[in-house]
Amino acid sequence: MADEMRVPISTDADIITARQKGRALAEWVGFSGSDLTIIASAISELARNIIEYAGHGEIIIRLAERGARRGIVIVARDDGPGIPDVALAMQDGYSTGKGLGLGLPGARRLMDEFEIVSEVGKGTTVTVGKWR
Amino acid sequence: MRVPILKQGDYLIAPIQSALSDADFLRMQNELVDQVGKLRSRGVIVDVTALDVMDSFATRTLRSTALMTRLRGAETVIVGVQPEVAFSMVQLGLTLRMEDVETALDLDEGLAFLDRQTKG
Amino acid sequence: MVTQPEEWGARSVAALRRELVEHFTEKREELRQQWVEQMTAKGLLAGLTQTEIETESATIYDTCIGCLETGQYDRAQTYATTLAERGVLRGMTSEQIIGGMLTLRDVYGRSLFERYQKDMKRLSAALDIYEPVANKILSIIALAFIDEREKVVRQQQEAIREISTPVLQVRNRLLIMPIIGLIDAQRARQLTEQLLRSIRANRAKVVVIDITGVPTVDSKVANNLIQTVEASRLMGAVVIVTGLSAEVSQTLVTIGVDLSKLNTVGDLQGGIEAADRLLGYKVITTEQATEIR
């Protein structure tokens, strides 16, 4: 299996492709049980966020190593409108779209690491990671 | 992947068989809400055993389906949530949204629950 | 990076390397004996039999020469892995392992010093060749040792976790999970996963979680419990929590934890009775049973 996979996101069917690929890579890295579901759920929320706010973008799923620890890193990138108030977007239940407003805060709760960079008019990049 | 909707006596059963796209979920919702009225069903069972992920969209759609069918006179039970799925839904913070939705372990339990509700 | 003095070109380095290999091979028995003696004197060989000492020291000695000769370390890696797999490393202290390898390094070094002490340039070139090899081997063995230790620690942690929270079936469809000891985030996760799997495996409808044995229940622990309850409910099971002490109840209410989602009953017995009611069981004495008949 390749160490990195890119999935373009533009329709709701792409969400399924992204999380299935993510799950497969996570399994290959050595995750099991709930962790696989958790990683797939996080990818699902991030991909959904792209569709809802930017229309299209991509999900990059890659194997990560830190010393003897292995993990998985997921980057969700779009060239959409960007988020004017990141702190607000990270609040539970806050949503300007049709979602539950759980996408970003939910993904943060699911994963070990979470980073978001957003610039109005340029786009948003969310990077999350989980370690074994 | 289209979800078949089966009629079993007074109930409708929607056995989800693989990962569903958002459009598939919405189609299932529309069909259930529609069929409940046409067939005068008293209960609906959505079997999610085959789902390995239930994200915010899936959860929200299932909840609205339950609320909509209730307005049309049928109680909805979600059955077959897998242990890993239940765990990650809690982590994601989705359970609050499921508070007013009935759940049961599997199809048998779901049918038993509906029997108690409608015939007991 | 090791830089060689100018007069030591690649060819002479290769020649000197061969010379070192020959030297250590010739002196094999002498140096190995010295090494064993020094380790014995330092008490590093405690717990090993004479045969083990002979074979292991010979293997390590030859492995080192092999690495020096080829510049490849797979032999050392393989040997370290075999040591670990045979459980040899488990029975030894870190002092024995590291001390033993340092002693060997020392024995090799001194013998080079003796041989080349009259030609300082040659000595320094010889040390430049030998030292990186010795260091590399030392780190390979030390890492294998640490890995093995960590593996043992992980296995023990898992074993403790597995036995620390049994999920027991009391009757058909009723499980109890008595929790004893502190609950941190990791344990909360592990016991929730374990409970959810048991709910499915036993087709449970009611679960009684008893926390009499949990010394401190703060808002975090309470939230973990609420999550466990919610996840169980998603699978169609009702959770009853028992054993909240007076102290714990006071603390939780004072710090403002919302426990309305928790279905609580005073003690384990009360919890099981409540569960029985939910499941439609009624416990009666045999006398009462006879009367009913």
Coordinates of C-alpha atoms in Angstrom, one line a residue:
Chain A
M1 CA 0.0 0.0 0.0
A2 CA 1.2 3.5 -0.8
D3 CA 2.3 5.7 2.1
E4 CA 0.1 8.5 0.8
M5 CA -3.3 8.7 -0.9
R6 CA -5.1 11.7 -2.3
V7 CA -8.8 11.7 -2.7
P8 CA -10.4 14.7 -4.6
I9 CA -13.6 15.7 -2.8
S10 CA -16.5 17.3 -4.8
T11 CA -19.5 15.1 -4.4
D12 CA -21.0 13.3 -1.4
A13 CA -20.0 9.9 -2.9
D14 CA -16.3 11.1 -2.5
I15 CA -16.8 11.2 1.2
I16 CA -17.3 7.4 1.2
T17 CA -14.3 6.9 -1.0
A18 CA -12.1 9.0 1.3
R19 CA -13.1 7.3 4.5
Q20 CA -12.8 3.8 3.0
K21 CA -9.3 4.6 1.8
G22 CA -8.4 6.1 5.2
R23 CA -9.7 3.1 7.0
A24 CA -7.7 0.8 4.8
L25 CA -4.5 2.8 5.4
A26 CA -5.2 2.9 9.1
E27 CA -5.6 -0.8 9.2
W28 CA -2.3 -1.2 7.4
V29 CA -0.6 1.1 9.9
G30 CA -1.9 -1.3 12.6
F31 CA -4.9 0.5 14.0
S32 CA -7.8 -1.8 15.0
G33 CA -11.3 -1.8 16.6
S34 CA -12.8 1.5 17.5
D35 CA -9.7 3.4 16.2
L36 CA -10.6 2.4 12.7
T37 CA -14.1 3.7 13.0
I38 CA -12.9 6.9 14.8
I39 CA -10.4 7.6 12.0
A40 CA -13.1 6.9 9.3
S41 CA -15.6 9.2 11.1
A42 CA -13.0 12.0 11.4
I43 CA -12.3 11.8 7.6
S44 CA -16.1 11.8 7.0
E45 CA -16.6 15.0 9.0
L46 CA -13.6 16.8 7.3
A47 CA -14.7 15.8 3.8
R48 CA -18.2 16.9 4.5
N49 CA -16.9 20.2 5.7
I50 CA -15.1 20.7 2.4
I51 CA -18.3 20.0 0.4
E52 CA -20.5 22.1 2.6
Y53 CA -18.3 25.2 2.8
A54 CA -15.9 25.1 -0.2
G55 CA -17.7 22.9 -2.8
H56 CA -14.6 21.0 -3.6
G57 CA -11.1 20.2 -2.3
E58 CA -9.1 17.2 -1.4
I59 CA -8.3 14.8 1.4
I60 CA -4.7 13.6 1.8
I61 CA -4.2 10.5 3.9
R62 CA -0.7 9.6 4.8
L63 CA 1.3 7.2 7.0
A64 CA 3.3 9.0 9.7
E65 CA 6.3 7.9 11.8
R66 CA 7.6 9.5 14.9
G67 CA 10.5 7.5 16.4
A68 CA 9.1 4.0 16.9
R69 CA 5.5 5.2 16.8
R70 CA 3.4 4.9 13.7
G71 CA 0.3 6.9 13.0
I72 CA -1.9 8.4 10.4
V73 CA -2.2 12.0 9.3
I74 CA -5.1 13.4 7.4
V75 CA -5.0 16.7 5.6
A76 CA -8.3 18.3 4.4
R77 CA -7.6 21.1 2.0
D78 CA -9.8 23.5 0.0
D79 CA -9.6 26.8 -1.9
G80 CA -12.9 27.9 -0.5
P81 CA -14.0 31.1 1.2
G82 CA -12.0 30.4 4.3
I83 CA -13.2 30.8 7.9
P84 CA -13.4 34.4 9.2
D85 CA -13.5 33.3 12.9
V86 CA -11.8 30.0 13.5
A87 CA -12.4 30.1 17.3
L88 CA -16.2 30.4 16.6
A89 CA -16.1 27.6 14.0
M90 CA -14.5 25.3 16.6
Q91 CA -17.4 25.7 19.0
D92 CA -19.8 22.8 19.3
G93 CA -23.0 23.4 17.5
Y94 CA -21.8 26.4 15.6
S95 CA -22.7 26.0 11.9
T96 CA -23.4 28.4 9.0
G97 CA -24.2 25.4 6.8
K98 CA -26.8 22.7 7.0
G99 CA -24.7 20.4 9.3
L100 CA -24.9 19.8 13.0
G101 CA -22.0 22.1 13.6
L102 CA -20.0 19.1 14.9
G103 CA -17.6 18.7 12.0
L104 CA -14.5 20.5 13.2
P105 CA -14.9 20.2 17.0
G106 CA -15.9 16.6 16.5
A107 CA -12.9 15.8 14.4
R108 CA -10.7 17.4 17.0
R109 CA -12.2 15.3 19.8
L110 CA -11.8 12.1 17.7
M111 CA -8.1 12.6 16.9
D112 CA -4.9 13.1 18.9
E113 CA -3.7 16.1 17.1
F114 CA -5.6 18.9 15.3
E115 CA -4.4 22.0 13.4
I116 CA -6.4 24.4 11.3
V117 CA -5.1 27.2 9.1
S118 CA -7.6 29.3 7.3
E119 CA -7.4 32.5 5.3
V120 CA -10.5 34.4 4.1
G121 CA -10.7 34.2 0.3
K122 CA -7.9 31.7 0.1
G123 CA -9.1 28.5 1.7
T124 CA -8.8 26.2 4.7
T125 CA -6.4 23.4 5.6
V126 CA -7.2 21.2 8.5
T127 CA -4.5 18.6 9.6
V128 CA -5.3 15.9 12.1
G129 CA -3.3 13.0 13.3
K130 CA -3.7 9.9 15.4
W131 CA -0.9 7.7 16.9
R132 CA -0.8 4.1 17.8
Chain B
M1 CA -26.7 2.0 -3.1
R2 CA -30.4 2.0 -2.7
V3 CA -31.9 0.7 0.6
P4 CA -34.8 -1.8 0.0
I5 CA -37.9 -1.1 2.1
L6 CA -39.6 -4.2 3.2
K7 CA -43.1 -4.5 4.6
Q8 CA -43.6 -6.9 7.4
G9 CA -47.1 -6.8 8.9
D10 CA -47.7 -3.4 10.4
Y11 CA -44.1 -2.5 10.2
L12 CA -41.6 -1.3 7.6
I13 CA -38.0 -2.6 7.7
A14 CA -35.1 -0.8 6.0
P15 CA -32.0 -3.0 6.1
I16 CA -29.0 -0.9 5.1
Q17 CA -26.6 -3.1 3.3
S18 CA -23.5 -1.0 2.7
A19 CA -22.1 2.5 3.1
L20 CA -24.6 5.0 2.0
S21 CA -24.0 8.4 0.3
D22 CA -25.9 11.4 1.6
A23 CA -28.2 11.1 -1.4
D24 CA -29.0 7.5 -0.5
F25 CA -29.8 8.4 3.0
L26 CA -32.1 11.2 2.0
R27 CA -33.8 8.9 -0.5
M28 CA -34.4 6.3 2.2
Q29 CA -35.8 9.0 4.4
N30 CA -38.2 10.2 1.8
E31 CA -39.4 6.7 0.9
L32 CA -39.9 5.7 4.5
V33 CA -41.9 8.8 5.3
D34 CA -43.9 8.3 2.2
Q35 CA -44.6 4.5 2.6
V36 CA -45.5 4.9 6.3
G37 CA -48.6 6.9 5.2
K38 CA -49.4 4.8 2.2
L39 CA -49.2 1.5 4.0
R40 CA -50.5 2.8 7.3
S41 CA -47.5 1.3 9.1
R42 CA -47.3 1.5 12.9
G43 CA -43.5 1.1 13.2
V44 CA -40.3 1.4 11.3
I45 CA -37.0 -0.4 11.8
V46 CA -33.8 0.9 10.3
D47 CA -31.1 -1.8 10.5
V48 CA -27.6 -0.2 10.5
T49 CA -25.7 -3.3 11.3
A50 CA -23.8 -3.0 8.0
L51 CA -22.6 0.6 8.7
D52 CA -19.0 0.9 9.8
V53 CA -19.3 4.7 10.3
M54 CA -22.2 6.9 11.4
D55 CA -21.1 10.5 11.0
S56 CA -23.1 13.7 11.8
F57 CA -25.0 13.5 8.6
A58 CA -26.1 9.9 9.0
T59 CA -27.1 10.6 12.6
R60 CA -29.0 13.7 11.8
T61 CA -30.9 12.0 8.9
L62 CA -31.8 9.0 11.0
R63 CA -33.1 11.3 13.7
S64 CA -35.2 13.4 11.4
T65 CA -36.5 10.2 9.8
A66 CA -37.6 9.1 13.3
L67 CA -39.3 12.4 14.1
M68 CA -41.0 12.6 10.7
T69 CA -42.4 9.0 10.8
R70 CA -43.6 9.7 14.4
L71 CA -45.6 12.6 13.1
R72 CA -47.2 10.2 10.6
G73 CA -48.0 7.7 13.3
A74 CA -45.2 5.3 13.2
E75 CA -42.5 4.8 15.9
T76 CA -38.9 4.3 14.4
V77 CA -36.3 2.1 16.0
I78 CA -32.6 2.1 15.0
V79 CA -31.1 -1.4 15.4
G80 CA -27.7 -2.9 15.0
V81 CA -25.4 0.0 16.0
Q82 CA -22.0 -1.7 16.2
P83 CA -19.9 -1.4 19.4
E84 CA -17.1 0.6 17.6
V85 CA -19.7 2.8 15.9
A86 CA -21.4 3.6 19.2
F87 CA -18.1 4.4 20.7
S88 CA -17.0 6.8 18.0
M89 CA -20.4 8.5 17.9
V90 CA -20.1 9.3 21.6
Q91 CA -16.6 10.6 21.0
L92 CA -17.9 12.7 18.1
G93 CA -20.6 14.2 20.4
L94 CA -23.5 12.8 18.4
T95 CA -25.4 11.0 21.1
L96 CA -27.3 14.1 22.3
R97 CA -29.0 14.2 19.0
M98 CA -30.1 10.6 19.3
E99 CA -31.7 11.0 22.7
D100 CA -35.3 11.1 21.4
V101 CA -34.7 8.2 19.0
E102 CA -35.4 4.6 20.1
T103 CA -32.6 2.1 19.7
A104 CA -32.4 -1.7 20.0
L105 CA -29.7 -4.3 19.8
D106 CA -30.8 -6.0 16.6
L107 CA -33.8 -6.7 14.4
D108 CA -35.4 -9.2 16.8
E109 CA -35.2 -6.7 19.7
G110 CA -36.5 -4.0 17.4
L111 CA -39.5 -6.0 16.5
A112 CA -40.1 -7.0 20.1
F113 CA -40.0 -3.3 21.1
L114 CA -42.5 -2.3 18.4
D115 CA -44.8 -5.1 19.5
R116 CA -44.7 -3.8 23.1
Q117 CA -45.4 -0.3 21.9
T118 CA -48.2 -1.0 19.5
K119 CA -49.9 -4.1 20.8
G120 CA -49.1 -4.1 24.5
Chain C
M1 CA 31.3 11.8 10.0
V2 CA 34.7 10.4 10.6
T3 CA 37.5 12.1 8.7
Q4 CA 40.6 10.2 8.0
P5 CA 44.1 11.8 8.2
E6 CA 45.3 12.7 4.7
E7 CA 47.8 9.9 4.3
W8 CA 45.1 7.4 5.0
G9 CA 43.4 7.1 1.7
A10 CA 40.5 4.7 1.0
R11 CA 42.8 1.9 0.0
S12 CA 44.9 2.0 3.2
V13 CA 41.7 2.3 5.3
A14 CA 40.5 -0.9 3.7
A15 CA 43.9 -2.5 4.3
L16 CA 43.9 -1.4 7.9
R17 CA 40.4 -2.7 8.4
R18 CA 41.5 -6.1 7.1
E19 CA 44.5 -5.9 9.5
L20 CA 42.2 -5.2 12.4
V21 CA 39.9 -8.2 11.5
E22 CA 43.0 -10.5 11.3
H23 CA 44.2 -9.1 14.6
F24 CA 40.9 -9.8 16.4
T25 CA 40.6 -13.2 14.8
E26 CA 44.1 -14.2 15.8
K27 CA 43.6 -13.0 19.4
R28 CA 40.0 -14.4 19.6
E29 CA 40.5 -16.8 22.5
E30 CA 42.8 -14.5 24.5
L31 CA 40.6 -11.4 24.2
R32 CA 37.3 -13.3 24.7
Q33 CA 38.7 -14.9 27.9
Q34 CA 39.8 -11.4 29.1
W35 CA 36.4 -10.1 28.4
V36 CA 34.7 -13.0 30.3
E37 CA 37.1 -12.5 33.2
Q38 CA 36.4 -8.8 33.4
M39 CA 32.7 -9.3 33.2
T40 CA 32.9 -11.9 36.0
A41 CA 34.9 -9.5 38.1
K42 CA 32.2 -6.8 37.7
G43 CA 29.5 -9.3 38.5
L44 CA 27.9 -8.9 35.1
L45 CA 27.4 -12.6 34.4
A46 CA 25.3 -13.4 37.4
G47 CA 22.6 -15.9 36.6
L48 CA 24.2 -17.3 33.4
T49 CA 25.5 -20.9 33.2
Q50 CA 29.1 -21.6 32.1
T51 CA 27.8 -23.0 28.7
E52 CA 25.7 -19.9 28.2
I53 CA 28.7 -17.7 28.9
E54 CA 30.9 -19.6 26.5
T55 CA 28.4 -19.7 23.6
E56 CA 27.0 -16.1 24.0
S57 CA 30.4 -14.5 24.4
A58 CA 31.8 -16.4 21.3
T59 CA 28.7 -15.3 19.3
I60 CA 28.9 -11.7 20.3
Y61 CA 32.7 -11.6 19.7
D62 CA 32.4 -13.1 16.2
T63 CA 29.4 -10.9 15.4
C64 CA 31.4 -7.8 16.2
I65 CA 34.3 -9.0 14.0
G66 CA 31.8 -9.8 11.2
C67 CA 30.4 -6.2 11.4
L68 CA 33.8 -4.7 11.4
E69 CA 34.8 -6.8 8.3
T70 CA 31.7 -6.2 6.2
G71 CA 30.6 -2.8 7.4
Q72 CA 27.1 -4.3 7.5
Y73 CA 25.1 -4.6 10.8
D74 CA 22.4 -7.0 9.9
R75 CA 24.2 -9.8 11.8
A76 CA 24.3 -7.7 14.9
Q77 CA 20.6 -6.8 14.4
T78 CA 19.7 -10.5 13.8
Y79 CA 21.6 -11.5 16.9
A80 CA 20.0 -8.9 19.1
T81 CA 16.6 -9.9 17.8
T82 CA 17.3 -13.6 18.5
L83 CA 18.5 -12.7 22.0
A84 CA 15.3 -10.8 22.6
E85 CA 13.1 -13.6 21.2
R86 CA 14.8 -16.3 23.2
G87 CA 13.9 -14.3 26.3
V88 CA 17.6 -13.9 27.2
L89 CA 17.3 -10.1 27.5
R90 CA 14.2 -10.4 29.7
G91 CA 16.2 -12.1 32.5
M92 CA 19.0 -9.6 32.4
T93 CA 19.4 -6.1 33.9
S94 CA 20.3 -3.1 31.8
E95 CA 23.6 -2.9 33.7
Q96 CA 24.5 -6.5 32.6
I97 CA 23.7 -5.8 28.9
I98 CA 25.2 -2.3 28.6
G99 CA 28.1 -3.0 31.0
G100 CA 28.9 -6.2 29.1
M101 CA 29.1 -4.5 25.8
L102 CA 31.1 -1.6 27.2
T103 CA 33.6 -4.1 28.6
L104 CA 34.0 -5.7 25.3
R105 CA 34.5 -2.4 23.6
D106 CA 37.2 -1.7 26.2
V107 CA 38.9 -5.1 25.7
Y108 CA 39.0 -4.5 21.9
G109 CA 40.3 -0.9 22.4
R110 CA 43.1 -1.9 24.8
S111 CA 44.3 -4.6 22.5
L112 CA 44.5 -2.1 19.6
F113 CA 46.3 0.3 21.8
E114 CA 48.9 -2.3 22.8
R115 CA 49.4 -3.3 19.2
Y116 CA 49.7 0.2 17.7
Q117 CA 51.0 2.3 20.6
K118 CA 54.4 2.9 18.9
D119 CA 52.7 4.4 15.8
M120 CA 50.3 7.0 17.0
K121 CA 49.0 7.8 13.5
R122 CA 48.2 4.2 12.8
L123 CA 46.6 3.8 16.2
S124 CA 44.4 6.8 15.6
A125 CA 43.4 5.5 12.2
A126 CA 42.6 2.1 13.7
L127 CA 40.5 3.7 16.4
D128 CA 38.6 5.7 13.8
I129 CA 37.7 2.5 12.1
Y130 CA 36.9 0.5 15.1
E131 CA 35.0 2.9 17.3
P132 CA 32.0 3.7 15.1
V133 CA 31.5 0.0 14.6
A134 CA 31.7 -0.7 18.4
N135 CA 29.3 2.2 19.1
K136 CA 26.8 1.1 16.5
I137 CA 26.8 -2.5 17.8
L138 CA 26.3 -1.2 21.4
S139 CA 23.4 0.9 20.3
I140 CA 21.8 -2.0 18.4
I141 CA 21.9 -4.3 21.4
A142 CA 20.8 -1.5 23.8
L143 CA 17.9 -0.7 21.7
A144 CA 16.8 -4.3 21.4
F145 CA 17.0 -4.5 25.2
I146 CA 14.8 -1.4 25.6
D147 CA 12.3 -2.5 23.0
E148 CA 12.0 -5.8 24.8
R149 CA 11.4 -4.1 28.1
E150 CA 8.8 -1.9 26.6
K151 CA 7.1 -4.9 25.0
V152 CA 7.0 -6.6 28.4
V153 CA 5.6 -3.4 30.1
R154 CA 2.9 -3.1 27.4
Q155 CA 1.9 -6.7 27.7
Q156 CA 1.6 -6.4 31.5
Q157 CA -0.4 -3.2 31.2
E158 CA -2.8 -4.9 28.8
A159 CA -3.1 -7.9 31.1
I160 CA -3.8 -5.7 34.1
R161 CA -6.4 -3.7 32.1
E162 CA -8.1 -6.9 30.9
I163 CA -8.4 -8.4 34.4
S164 CA -9.1 -5.1 36.2
T165 CA -12.6 -4.7 34.9
P166 CA -14.6 -7.9 34.4
V167 CA -17.9 -7.8 32.8
L168 CA -20.1 -10.5 34.2
Q169 CA -23.4 -11.9 33.2
V170 CA -25.7 -12.2 36.2
R171 CA -28.7 -13.6 34.4
N172 CA -29.9 -13.6 30.9
R173 CA -29.6 -10.1 29.3
L174 CA -28.2 -8.6 32.5
L175 CA -24.5 -7.7 32.9
I176 CA -22.6 -6.2 35.8
M177 CA -19.4 -4.3 35.6
P178 CA -17.8 -3.6 39.0
I179 CA -15.1 -0.9 38.6
I180 CA -12.3 -0.9 41.1
G181 CA -9.5 1.8 41.1
L182 CA -8.9 5.1 39.4
I183 CA -10.5 5.8 36.1
D184 CA -8.4 7.9 33.7
A185 CA -9.3 8.7 30.1
Q186 CA -7.5 5.6 28.8
R187 CA -9.1 3.3 31.2
A188 CA -12.5 4.8 30.6
R189 CA -12.1 4.2 26.9
Q190 CA -10.9 0.6 27.4
L191 CA -13.8 -0.3 29.7
T192 CA -16.4 1.3 27.6
E193 CA -15.1 -0.6 24.6
Q194 CA -15.1 -3.8 26.6
L195 CA -18.6 -3.2 27.9
L196 CA -20.0 -2.4 24.4
R197 CA -18.5 -5.7 23.0
S198 CA -20.0 -7.6 25.9
I199 CA -23.4 -6.0 25.3
R200 CA -23.3 -7.4 21.8
A201 CA -21.8 -10.8 22.7
N202 CA -24.3 -11.4 25.5
R203 CA -27.2 -9.6 23.9
A204 CA -27.6 -7.6 27.1
K205 CA -30.4 -5.2 27.7
V206 CA -29.5 -3.9 31.1
V207 CA -26.0 -3.2 32.6
V208 CA -25.3 -2.4 36.2
I209 CA -22.0 -0.4 36.6
D210 CA -20.9 -0.4 40.2
I211 CA -18.4 2.3 41.2
T212 CA -18.2 1.6 44.9
G213 CA -14.5 0.8 44.4
V214 CA -13.6 4.0 42.5
P215 CA -11.9 6.3 45.0
T216 CA -12.4 9.6 43.3
V217 CA -15.2 10.6 41.0
D218 CA -14.7 14.1 39.6
S219 CA -16.4 15.8 36.6
K220 CA -14.1 14.0 34.2
V221 CA -14.9 10.6 35.5
A222 CA -18.6 11.5 35.6
N223 CA -18.5 12.6 32.0
N224 CA -16.8 9.4 31.0
L225 CA -19.5 7.5 32.8
I226 CA -22.2 9.5 30.9
Q227 CA -20.4 8.7 27.6
T228 CA -20.5 5.0 28.5
V229 CA -24.2 5.2 29.3
E230 CA -24.9 7.0 26.0
A231 CA -22.9 4.5 23.9
S232 CA -24.6 1.6 25.6
R233 CA -28.0 3.2 24.9
L234 CA -27.1 3.5 21.2
M235 CA -26.8 -0.3 21.3
G236 CA -30.2 -0.6 23.0
A237 CA -29.0 -1.3 26.5
V238 CA -29.9 0.6 29.7
V239 CA -27.2 1.4 32.2
I240 CA -27.8 1.6 35.9
V241 CA -24.9 3.2 38.0
T242 CA -24.6 2.1 41.6
G243 CA -22.3 2.8 44.5
L244 CA -22.0 6.6 44.4
S245 CA -20.9 7.4 48.0
A246 CA -22.4 10.3 49.9
E247 CA -19.2 12.2 49.5
V248 CA -19.1 11.6 45.7
S249 CA -22.7 12.7 45.3
Q250 CA -22.1 15.9 47.3
T251 CA -19.0 16.7 45.2
L252 CA -20.7 16.1 41.9
V253 CA -23.7 18.3 42.8
T254 CA -21.5 21.0 44.2
I255 CA -19.2 21.2 41.2
G256 CA -22.4 21.3 39.0
V257 CA -22.1 18.0 37.0
D258 CA -25.3 17.3 35.3
L259 CA -26.2 13.7 36.4
S260 CA -29.7 13.7 35.1
K261 CA -28.6 11.4 32.3
L262 CA -27.4 8.8 34.8
N263 CA -29.8 6.3 36.1
T264 CA -28.5 5.8 39.6
V265 CA -29.4 3.4 42.4
G266 CA -27.8 3.4 45.9
D267 CA -26.0 0.0 46.0
L268 CA -25.3 -3.0 43.8
Q269 CA -28.1 -5.0 45.3
G270 CA -30.6 -2.2 44.6
G271 CA -29.1 -1.9 41.1
I272 CA -29.7 -5.6 40.3
E273 CA -33.2 -5.4 41.7
A274 CA -34.0 -2.4 39.5
A275 CA -32.5 -4.3 36.5
D276 CA -34.7 -7.3 37.3
R277 CA -37.7 -5.1 37.3
L278 CA -36.7 -3.7 33.9
L279 CA -36.2 -7.2 32.5
G280 CA -39.5 -8.5 34.1
Y281 CA -37.8 -10.8 36.5
K282 CA -39.0 -11.2 40.1
V283 CA -36.9 -13.0 42.6
I284 CA -39.0 -15.0 45.1
T285 CA -38.2 -17.7 47.7
T286 CA -39.0 -21.3 47.0
E287 CA -41.8 -21.1 49.6
Q288 CA -43.4 -18.3 47.8
A289 CA -43.0 -20.2 44.6
T290 CA -44.8 -23.2 46.1
E291 CA -47.7 -21.0 47.2
I292 CA -48.1 -19.6 43.7
R293 CA -48.3 -23.1 42.3

